[in-house]
Coordinates of C-alpha atoms and ligand atoms in Angstrom, one line a residue:
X1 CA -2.7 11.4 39.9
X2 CA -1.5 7.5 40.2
X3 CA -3.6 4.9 38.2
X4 CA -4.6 4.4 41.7
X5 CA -5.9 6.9 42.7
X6 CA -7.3 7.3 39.5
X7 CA -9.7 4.5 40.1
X8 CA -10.6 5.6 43.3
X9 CA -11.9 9.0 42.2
X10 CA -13.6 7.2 38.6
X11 CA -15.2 4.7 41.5
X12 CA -16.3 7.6 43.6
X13 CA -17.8 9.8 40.6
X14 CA -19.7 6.7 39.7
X15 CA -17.6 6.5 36.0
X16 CA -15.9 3.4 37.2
X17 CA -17.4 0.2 35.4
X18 CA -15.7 -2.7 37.1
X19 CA -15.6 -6.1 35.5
X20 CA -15.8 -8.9 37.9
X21 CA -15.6 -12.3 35.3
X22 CA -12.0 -12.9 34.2
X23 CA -11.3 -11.7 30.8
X24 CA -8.6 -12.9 28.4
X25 CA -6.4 -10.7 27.0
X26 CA -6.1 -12.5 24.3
X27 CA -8.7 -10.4 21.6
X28 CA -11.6 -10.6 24.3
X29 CA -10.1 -7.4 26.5
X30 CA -10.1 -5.3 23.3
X31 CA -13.9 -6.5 22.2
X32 CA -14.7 -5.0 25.9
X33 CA -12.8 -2.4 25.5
X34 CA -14.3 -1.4 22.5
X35 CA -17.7 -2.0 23.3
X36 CA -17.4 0.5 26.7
X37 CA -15.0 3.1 25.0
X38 CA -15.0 6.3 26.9
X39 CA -15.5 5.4 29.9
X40 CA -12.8 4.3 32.2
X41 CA -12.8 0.2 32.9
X42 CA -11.6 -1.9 35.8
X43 CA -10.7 -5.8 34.7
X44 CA -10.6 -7.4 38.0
X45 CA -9.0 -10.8 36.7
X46 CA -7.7 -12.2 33.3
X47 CA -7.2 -15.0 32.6
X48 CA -4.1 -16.6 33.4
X49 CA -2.4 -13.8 34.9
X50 CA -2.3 -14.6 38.3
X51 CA -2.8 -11.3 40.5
X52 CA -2.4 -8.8 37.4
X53 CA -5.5 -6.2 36.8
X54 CA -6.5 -4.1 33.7
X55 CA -7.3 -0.8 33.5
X56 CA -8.3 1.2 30.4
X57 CA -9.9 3.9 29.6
X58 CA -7.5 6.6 32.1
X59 CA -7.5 9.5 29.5
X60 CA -10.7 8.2 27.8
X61 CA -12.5 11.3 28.8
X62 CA -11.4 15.5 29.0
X63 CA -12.9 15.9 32.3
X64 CA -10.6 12.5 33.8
X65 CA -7.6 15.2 32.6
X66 CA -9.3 17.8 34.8
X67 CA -10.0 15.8 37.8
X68 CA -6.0 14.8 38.2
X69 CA -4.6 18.3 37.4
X70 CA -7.5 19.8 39.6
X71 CA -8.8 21.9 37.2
X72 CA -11.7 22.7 34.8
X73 CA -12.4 21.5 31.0
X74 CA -11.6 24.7 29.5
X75 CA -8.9 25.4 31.2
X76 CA -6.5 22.4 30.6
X77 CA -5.6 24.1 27.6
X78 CA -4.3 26.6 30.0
X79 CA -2.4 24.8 32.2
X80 CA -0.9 22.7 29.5
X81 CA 0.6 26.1 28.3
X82 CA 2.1 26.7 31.8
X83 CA 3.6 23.4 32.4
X84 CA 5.4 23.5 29.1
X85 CA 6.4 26.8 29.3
X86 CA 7.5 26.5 32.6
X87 CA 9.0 22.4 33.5
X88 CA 9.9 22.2 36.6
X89 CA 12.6 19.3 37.8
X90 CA 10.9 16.3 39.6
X91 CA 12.6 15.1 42.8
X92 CA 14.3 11.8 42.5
X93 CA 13.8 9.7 45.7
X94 CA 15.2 6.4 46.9
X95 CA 12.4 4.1 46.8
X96 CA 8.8 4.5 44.9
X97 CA 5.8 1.7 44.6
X98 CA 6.9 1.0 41.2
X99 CA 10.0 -1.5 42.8
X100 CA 8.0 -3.1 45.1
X101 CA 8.3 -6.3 43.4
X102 CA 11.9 -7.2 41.6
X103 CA 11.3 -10.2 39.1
X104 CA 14.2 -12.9 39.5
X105 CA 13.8 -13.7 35.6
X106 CA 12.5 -11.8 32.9
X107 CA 9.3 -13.5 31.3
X108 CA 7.3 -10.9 29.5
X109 CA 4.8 -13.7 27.9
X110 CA 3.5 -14.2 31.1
X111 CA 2.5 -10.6 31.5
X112 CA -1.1 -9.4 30.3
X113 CA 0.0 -7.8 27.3
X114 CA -3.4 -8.3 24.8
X115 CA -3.6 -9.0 21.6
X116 CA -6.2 -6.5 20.3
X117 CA -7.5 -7.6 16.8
X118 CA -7.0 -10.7 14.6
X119 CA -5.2 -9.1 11.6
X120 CA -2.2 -7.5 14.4
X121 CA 1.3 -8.5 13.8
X122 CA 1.2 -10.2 17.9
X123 CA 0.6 -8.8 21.3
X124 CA 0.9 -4.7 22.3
X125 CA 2.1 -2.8 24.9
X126 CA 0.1 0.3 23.9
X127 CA 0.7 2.6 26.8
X128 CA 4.4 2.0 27.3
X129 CA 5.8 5.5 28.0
X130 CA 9.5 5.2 26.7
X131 CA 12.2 7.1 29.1
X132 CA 15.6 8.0 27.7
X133 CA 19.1 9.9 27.6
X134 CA 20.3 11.7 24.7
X135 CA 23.6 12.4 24.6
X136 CA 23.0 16.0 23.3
X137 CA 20.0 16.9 24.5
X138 CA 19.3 14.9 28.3
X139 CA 16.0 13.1 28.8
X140 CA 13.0 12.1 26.3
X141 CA 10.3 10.8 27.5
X142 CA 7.6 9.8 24.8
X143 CA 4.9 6.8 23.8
X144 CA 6.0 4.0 21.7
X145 CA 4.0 0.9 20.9
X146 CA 5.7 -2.4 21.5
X147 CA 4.8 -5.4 19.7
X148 CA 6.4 -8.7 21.8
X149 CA 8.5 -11.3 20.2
X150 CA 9.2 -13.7 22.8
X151 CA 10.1 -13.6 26.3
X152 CA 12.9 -11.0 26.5
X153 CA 12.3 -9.0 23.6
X154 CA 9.8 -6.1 21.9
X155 CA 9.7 -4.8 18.4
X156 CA 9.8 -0.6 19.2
X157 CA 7.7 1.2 16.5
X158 CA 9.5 4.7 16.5
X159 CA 8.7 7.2 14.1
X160 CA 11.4 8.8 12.0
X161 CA 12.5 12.3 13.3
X162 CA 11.1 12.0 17.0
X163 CA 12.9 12.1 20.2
X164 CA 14.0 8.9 20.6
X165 CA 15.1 8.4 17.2
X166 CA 17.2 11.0 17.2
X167 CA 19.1 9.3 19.9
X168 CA 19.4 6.0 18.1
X169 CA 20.7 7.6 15.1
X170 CA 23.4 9.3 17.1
X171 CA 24.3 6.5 19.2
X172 CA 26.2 3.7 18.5
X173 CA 26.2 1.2 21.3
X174 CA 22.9 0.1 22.2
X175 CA 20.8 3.0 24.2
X176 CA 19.6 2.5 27.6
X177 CA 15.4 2.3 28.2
X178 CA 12.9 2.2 30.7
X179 CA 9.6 1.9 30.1
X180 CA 6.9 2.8 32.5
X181 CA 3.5 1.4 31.9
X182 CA 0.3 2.6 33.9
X183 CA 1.8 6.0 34.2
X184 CA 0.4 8.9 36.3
X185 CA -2.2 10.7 34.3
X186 CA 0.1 13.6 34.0
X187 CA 3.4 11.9 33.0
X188 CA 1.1 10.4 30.1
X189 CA -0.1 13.4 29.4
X190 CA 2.9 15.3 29.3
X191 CA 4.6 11.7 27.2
X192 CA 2.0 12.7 24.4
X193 CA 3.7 16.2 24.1
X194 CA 6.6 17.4 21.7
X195 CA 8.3 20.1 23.4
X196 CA 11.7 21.8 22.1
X197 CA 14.3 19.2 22.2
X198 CA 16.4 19.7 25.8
X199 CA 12.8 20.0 27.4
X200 CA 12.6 17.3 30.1
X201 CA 8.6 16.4 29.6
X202 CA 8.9 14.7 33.0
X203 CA 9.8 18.4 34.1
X204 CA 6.6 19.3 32.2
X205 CA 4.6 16.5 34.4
X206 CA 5.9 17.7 37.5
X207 CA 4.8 21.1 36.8
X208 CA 1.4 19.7 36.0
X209 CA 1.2 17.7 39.4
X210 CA 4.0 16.8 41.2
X211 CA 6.1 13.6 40.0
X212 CA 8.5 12.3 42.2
X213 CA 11.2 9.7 40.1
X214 CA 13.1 6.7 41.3
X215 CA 16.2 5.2 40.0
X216 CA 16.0 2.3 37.8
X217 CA 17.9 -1.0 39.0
X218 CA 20.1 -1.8 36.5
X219 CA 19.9 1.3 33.8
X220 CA 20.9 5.0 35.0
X221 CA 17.4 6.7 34.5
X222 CA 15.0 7.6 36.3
X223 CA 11.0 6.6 36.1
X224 CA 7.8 7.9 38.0
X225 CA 7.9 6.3 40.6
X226 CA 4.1 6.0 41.4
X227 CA 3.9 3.4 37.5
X228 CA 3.0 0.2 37.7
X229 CA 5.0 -1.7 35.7
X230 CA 8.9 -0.9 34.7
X231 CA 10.4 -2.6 32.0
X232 CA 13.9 -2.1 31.8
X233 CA 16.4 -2.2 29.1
X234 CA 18.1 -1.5 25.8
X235 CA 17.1 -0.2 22.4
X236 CA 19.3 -2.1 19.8
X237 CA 20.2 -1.3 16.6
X238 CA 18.9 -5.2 15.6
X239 CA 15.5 -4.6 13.6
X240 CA 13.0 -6.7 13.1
X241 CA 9.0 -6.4 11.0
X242 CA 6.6 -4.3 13.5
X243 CA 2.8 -4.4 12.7
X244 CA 0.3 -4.7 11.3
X245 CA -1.4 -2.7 13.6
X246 CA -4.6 0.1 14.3
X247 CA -3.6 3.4 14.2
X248 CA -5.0 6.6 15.3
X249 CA -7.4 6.8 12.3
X250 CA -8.8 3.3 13.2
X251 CA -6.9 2.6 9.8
X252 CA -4.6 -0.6 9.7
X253 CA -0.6 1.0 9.7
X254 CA 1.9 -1.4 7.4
X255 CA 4.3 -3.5 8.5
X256 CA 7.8 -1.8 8.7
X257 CA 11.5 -3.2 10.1
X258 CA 11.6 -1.8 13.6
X259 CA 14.1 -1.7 16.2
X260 CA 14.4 -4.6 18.5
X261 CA 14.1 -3.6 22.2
X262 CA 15.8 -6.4 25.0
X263 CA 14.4 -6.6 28.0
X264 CA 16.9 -6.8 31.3
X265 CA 15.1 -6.4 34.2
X266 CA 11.4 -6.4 35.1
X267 CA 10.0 -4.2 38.6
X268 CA 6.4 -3.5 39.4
X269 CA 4.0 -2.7 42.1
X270 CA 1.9 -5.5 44.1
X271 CA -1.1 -7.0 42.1
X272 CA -0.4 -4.5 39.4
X273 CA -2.6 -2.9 37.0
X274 CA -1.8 -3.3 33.7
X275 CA -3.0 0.2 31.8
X276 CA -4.4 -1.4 28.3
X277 CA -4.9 1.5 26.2
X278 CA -7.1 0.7 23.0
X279 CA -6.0 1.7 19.5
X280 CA -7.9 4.4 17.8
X281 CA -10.4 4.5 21.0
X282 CA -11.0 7.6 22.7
X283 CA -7.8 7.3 25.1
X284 CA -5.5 7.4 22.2
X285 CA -7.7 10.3 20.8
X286 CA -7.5 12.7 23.5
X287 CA -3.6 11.7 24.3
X288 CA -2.9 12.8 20.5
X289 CA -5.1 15.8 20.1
X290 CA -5.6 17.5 23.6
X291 CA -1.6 18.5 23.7
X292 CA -1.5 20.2 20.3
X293 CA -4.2 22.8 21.9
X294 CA -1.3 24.7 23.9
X295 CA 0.6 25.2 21.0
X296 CA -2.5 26.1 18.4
X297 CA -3.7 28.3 21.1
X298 CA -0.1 29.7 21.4
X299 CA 0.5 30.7 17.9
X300 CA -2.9 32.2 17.2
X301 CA -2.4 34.3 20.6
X302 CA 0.2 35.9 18.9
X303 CA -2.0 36.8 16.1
X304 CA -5.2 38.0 17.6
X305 CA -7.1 36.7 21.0
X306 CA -7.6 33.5 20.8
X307 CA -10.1 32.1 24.0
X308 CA -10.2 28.3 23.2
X309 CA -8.5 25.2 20.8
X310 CA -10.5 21.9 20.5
X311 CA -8.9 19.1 18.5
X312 CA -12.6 17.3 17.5
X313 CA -12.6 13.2 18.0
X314 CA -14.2 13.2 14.5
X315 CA -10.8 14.8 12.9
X316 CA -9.1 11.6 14.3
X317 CA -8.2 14.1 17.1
X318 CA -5.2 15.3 15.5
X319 CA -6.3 16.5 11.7
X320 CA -9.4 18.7 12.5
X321 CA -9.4 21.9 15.0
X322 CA -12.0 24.6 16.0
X323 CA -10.1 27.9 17.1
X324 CA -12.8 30.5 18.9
X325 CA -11.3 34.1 18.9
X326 CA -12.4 37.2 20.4
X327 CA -13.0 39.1 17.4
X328 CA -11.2 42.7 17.2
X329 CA -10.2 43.5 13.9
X330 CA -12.0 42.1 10.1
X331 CA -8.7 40.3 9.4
X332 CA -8.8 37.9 12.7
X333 CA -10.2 35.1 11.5
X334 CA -7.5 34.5 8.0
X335 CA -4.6 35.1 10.7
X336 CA -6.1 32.4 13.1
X337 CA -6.3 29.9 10.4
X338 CA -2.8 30.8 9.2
X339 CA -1.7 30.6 12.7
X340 CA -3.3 27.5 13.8
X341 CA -1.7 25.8 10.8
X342 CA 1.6 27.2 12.1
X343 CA 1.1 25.7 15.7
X344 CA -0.1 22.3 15.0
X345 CA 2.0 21.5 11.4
X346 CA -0.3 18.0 11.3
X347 CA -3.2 20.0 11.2
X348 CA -5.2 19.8 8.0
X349 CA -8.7 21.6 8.8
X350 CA -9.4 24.8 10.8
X351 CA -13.1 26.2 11.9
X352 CA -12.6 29.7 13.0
X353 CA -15.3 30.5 15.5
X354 CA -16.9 33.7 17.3
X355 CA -16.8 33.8 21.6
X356 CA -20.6 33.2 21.1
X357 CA -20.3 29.5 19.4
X358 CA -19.4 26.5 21.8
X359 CA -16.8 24.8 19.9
X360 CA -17.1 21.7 21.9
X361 CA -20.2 21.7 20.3
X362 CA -20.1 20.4 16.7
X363 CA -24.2 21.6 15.6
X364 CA -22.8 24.7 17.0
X365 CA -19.7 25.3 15.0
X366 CA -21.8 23.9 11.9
X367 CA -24.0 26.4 12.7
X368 CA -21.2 29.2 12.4
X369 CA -20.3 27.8 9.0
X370 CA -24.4 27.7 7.8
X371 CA -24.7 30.9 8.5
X372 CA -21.6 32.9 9.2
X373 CA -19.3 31.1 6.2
X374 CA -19.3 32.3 2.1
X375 CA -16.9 29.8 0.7
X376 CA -15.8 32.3 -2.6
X377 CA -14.7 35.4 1.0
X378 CA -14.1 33.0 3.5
X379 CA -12.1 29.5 2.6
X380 CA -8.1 29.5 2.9
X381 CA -7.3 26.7 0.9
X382 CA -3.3 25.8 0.5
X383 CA -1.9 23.5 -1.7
X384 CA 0.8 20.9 -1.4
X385 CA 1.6 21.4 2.5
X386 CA 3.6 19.0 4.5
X387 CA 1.0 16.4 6.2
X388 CA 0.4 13.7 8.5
X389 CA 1.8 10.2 8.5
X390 CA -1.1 9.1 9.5
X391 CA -3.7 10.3 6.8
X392 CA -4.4 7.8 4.3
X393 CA -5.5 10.4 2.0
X394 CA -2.3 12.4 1.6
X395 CA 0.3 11.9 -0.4
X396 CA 3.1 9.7 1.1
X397 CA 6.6 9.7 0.2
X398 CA 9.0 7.5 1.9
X399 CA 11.2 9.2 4.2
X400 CA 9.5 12.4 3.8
X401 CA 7.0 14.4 5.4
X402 CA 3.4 13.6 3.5
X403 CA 2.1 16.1 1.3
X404 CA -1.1 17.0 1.7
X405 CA -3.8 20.2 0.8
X406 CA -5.2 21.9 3.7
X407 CA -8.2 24.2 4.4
X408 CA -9.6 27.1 6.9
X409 CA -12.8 28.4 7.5
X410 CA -13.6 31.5 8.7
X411 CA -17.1 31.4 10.2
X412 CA -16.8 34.5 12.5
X413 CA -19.6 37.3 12.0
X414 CA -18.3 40.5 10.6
X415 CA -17.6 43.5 12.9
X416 CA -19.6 46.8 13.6
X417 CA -23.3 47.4 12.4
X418 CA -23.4 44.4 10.0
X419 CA -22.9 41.9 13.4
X420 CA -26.7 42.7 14.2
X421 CA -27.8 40.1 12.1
X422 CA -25.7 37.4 12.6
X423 CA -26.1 37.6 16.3
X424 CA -28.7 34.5 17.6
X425 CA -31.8 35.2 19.1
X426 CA -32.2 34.0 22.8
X427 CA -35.0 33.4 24.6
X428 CA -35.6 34.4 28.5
X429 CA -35.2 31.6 30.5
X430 CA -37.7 30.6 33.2
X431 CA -38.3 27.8 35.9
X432 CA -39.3 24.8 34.7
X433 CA -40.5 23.8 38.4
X434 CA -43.7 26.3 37.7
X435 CA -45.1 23.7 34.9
X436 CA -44.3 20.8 37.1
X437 CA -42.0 19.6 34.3
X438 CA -38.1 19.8 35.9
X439 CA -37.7 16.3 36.1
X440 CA -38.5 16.0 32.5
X441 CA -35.8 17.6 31.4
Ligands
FMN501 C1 -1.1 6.7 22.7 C2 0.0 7.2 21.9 C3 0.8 6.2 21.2 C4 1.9 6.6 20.4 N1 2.6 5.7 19.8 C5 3.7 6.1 19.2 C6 4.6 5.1 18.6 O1 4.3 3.9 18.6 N2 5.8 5.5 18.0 C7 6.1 6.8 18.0 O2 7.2 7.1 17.5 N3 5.3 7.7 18.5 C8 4.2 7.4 19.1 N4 3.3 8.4 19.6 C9 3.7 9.8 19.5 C10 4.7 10.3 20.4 O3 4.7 9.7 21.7 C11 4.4 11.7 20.6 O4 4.2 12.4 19.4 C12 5.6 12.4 21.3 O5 5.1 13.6 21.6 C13 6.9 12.5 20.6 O6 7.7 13.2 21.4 P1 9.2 13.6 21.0 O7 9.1 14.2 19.6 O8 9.7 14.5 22.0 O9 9.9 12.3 21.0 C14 2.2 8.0 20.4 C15 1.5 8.9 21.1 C16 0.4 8.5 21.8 C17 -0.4 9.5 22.6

């Protein structure tokens, strides 16, 4: 689904909030931003940026996933474990919306690129989807925040070990990028994963909703063609200081030398959206967290049967999980945790829930732990694990992975006659219309 189209089904569903005034993306887009987080935002005019438009808010909310892959809720977890087990080659065509408009010279401080909070190292391209060819292992597609320098150049924050470091390191001329901003929704989703490295994620995207590509202008790569903006060019081996800047915790990450990206050649579509996605809002949130379900739900499938994975938005969407398991045998619930650990290796807390518990729900997984939990029978703690980056709390070592302790809970009831009394007591339900009270409720 293009950002388009996008905005035509939020407009139709009546999520669309549409701001008429012009707004300046200089700190005032992010205060809005903030202030309407979760729900999906159309910036009519900024000012001074000509024709440009905003949009935020794209991925701000699970069931915006479900509308653009067709699907429900629950079962994006599903077909994210399809498309990545099964990518699928886009279809590279001549011409896509995304070239509609060549620029003659390459300005990028005239574009709407905000500056989101006082203490930032400058302006951020925060939904920049980063295409390119390794020499081992073909294409990598993946996000990387871009703070600007001036008007040909970006300073790439990319983390140690990932996909596009990997081809740095091994590359010694500069490496050929394109950048796609205000990608389809599921080209960003599929940018968010990590598959095996040699797994094209735009082959995962096209799986998820067909993708077609176009060639770039002046790089040999290829870019959905349906984005907005393309921003084409090379990663150098130049560095320069990156940050400060919000991170997924809503923490402030350090300043670090960076590589230097230069900027050749600039193609977008007509009065173009520019996708502004905030840091630490929900969008980032649900582009972190909602990819690691597949693979959580993956490895503790091959423990027990395991019926749902929800990163929670209050573990920073990518520390905290719920697993919910069909319970068949006392020992489920230790291999889930052990397993969920295995599939997500960031992960730092587990809840292991019963079929009966909605794990969307966090009263209702607390209530598993109240009264389904003993922490001396049911707590897995382990000690000195490798952690997140991003956890201010664990222990980091340059270079390394973090260190970290981790925990699982095992709040599923017991099996045979003992379940009886952990099972909750449900009243009949009747029809409210009989008391003259449904529109109360
Ligand atoms: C909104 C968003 C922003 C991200 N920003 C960065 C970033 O600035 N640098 C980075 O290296 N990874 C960033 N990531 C993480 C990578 O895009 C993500 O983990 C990706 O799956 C890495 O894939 P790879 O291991 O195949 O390269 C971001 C992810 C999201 C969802």
């Amino acid at each position: 689904m293009s950002q388009r189209s996008f905005v035509a089904w939020a407009r139709e569903s009546g999520a669309l909030i549409e701001v008429e005034r012009p707004v300046d993306p200089h700190l005032e887009l992010a205060r809005v931003m903030a202030a309407l987080d979760g729900r999906p935002v159309l910036f009519r005019a900024l000012v001074g940026c000509g024709d440009w438009r905003a949009i935020s808010g794209v991925c701000a909310g699970r069931e915006h996933f479900a509308a653009a892959l067709g699907c429900t809720v629950p079962d994006l977890v599903h077909r994210m474990a399809e498309a990545l087990a099964h990518p699928t080659p886009p279809p590279v065509l001549d011409v896509g919306p995304c070239q509609e408009v060549v620029e003659a010279r390459v300005d990028l401080t005239r574009m709407p690129i905000p500056r989101y909070h006082p203490d930032d190292g400058g302006r951020y391209v925060t939904a920049g989807v980063a295409v390119i060819k390794d020499a081992n292992f073909g294409r990598n597609v993946s996000f990387h925040r871009l703070m600007l320098l001036d008007e040909r150049r970006f300073c790439a924050r990319i983390v140690e070990g990932r996909g596009t470091h990997t081809a740095m390191d091994t590359a010694e001329e500069d490496v050929p990028v394109a950048i796609a901003v205000g990608c389809p929704v599921q080209v960003l989703l599929a940018a968010a994963m990590s598959p095996p490295k040699g797994v094209d994620e735009l082959g995962i995207a096209h799986a998820l909703v067909p993708t077609p590509l176009v060639r770039c202008q002046t790089v040999d790569l290829e870019v959905p063609g349906e984005a907005e903006l393309i921003l084409e060019g090379r990663i150098t081996h130049a560095l320069a200081e990156e940050g400060p800047f919000p991170d997924l915790t809503g923490t402030m990450d350090v300043v670090r030398r960076q590589p230097v990206i230069e900027v050749d050649c600039v193609t977008h579509r007509r009065a173009p959206l520019f996708h502004a996605l905030l840091p630490g809002g929900m969008e980032h949130k649900n582009l972190m967290g909602m990819p690691r379900e597949p693979t959580i739900f993956d490895a503790v499938s091959q423990v027990c049967r395991c019926t749902g994975v929800y990163i929670t938005p209050g573990g920073t969407s990518w520390l905290h999980a719920v697993v919910q398991i069909d319970k068949q045998h006392e020992e489920d619930g230790r291999r889930a945790i052990w397993a969920a650990f295995r599939g997500h290796s960031s992960l730092k807390h587990v809840v292991v829930v019963d079929m009966d518990v909605d794990l969307y729900d966090s009263a209702d997984v607390e209530w598993a732990i109240a009264t389904r939990f003993q922490a001396d029978r049911d707590l897995v703690i382990l000690t000195e694990q490798p952690g997140s980056s991003l956890d201010p709390s664990a222990a980091q070592i340059l270079g390394q992975k973090a260190r970290t302790a981790k925990m699982g809970l095992d709040a599923t009831a017991p099996l045979g006659e003992d379940r009886q009394g952990y099972v909750r007591v449900g009243y009949e339900s009747l029809d409210l219309t009989q008391y003259g009270l449904k529109d109360k409720v």
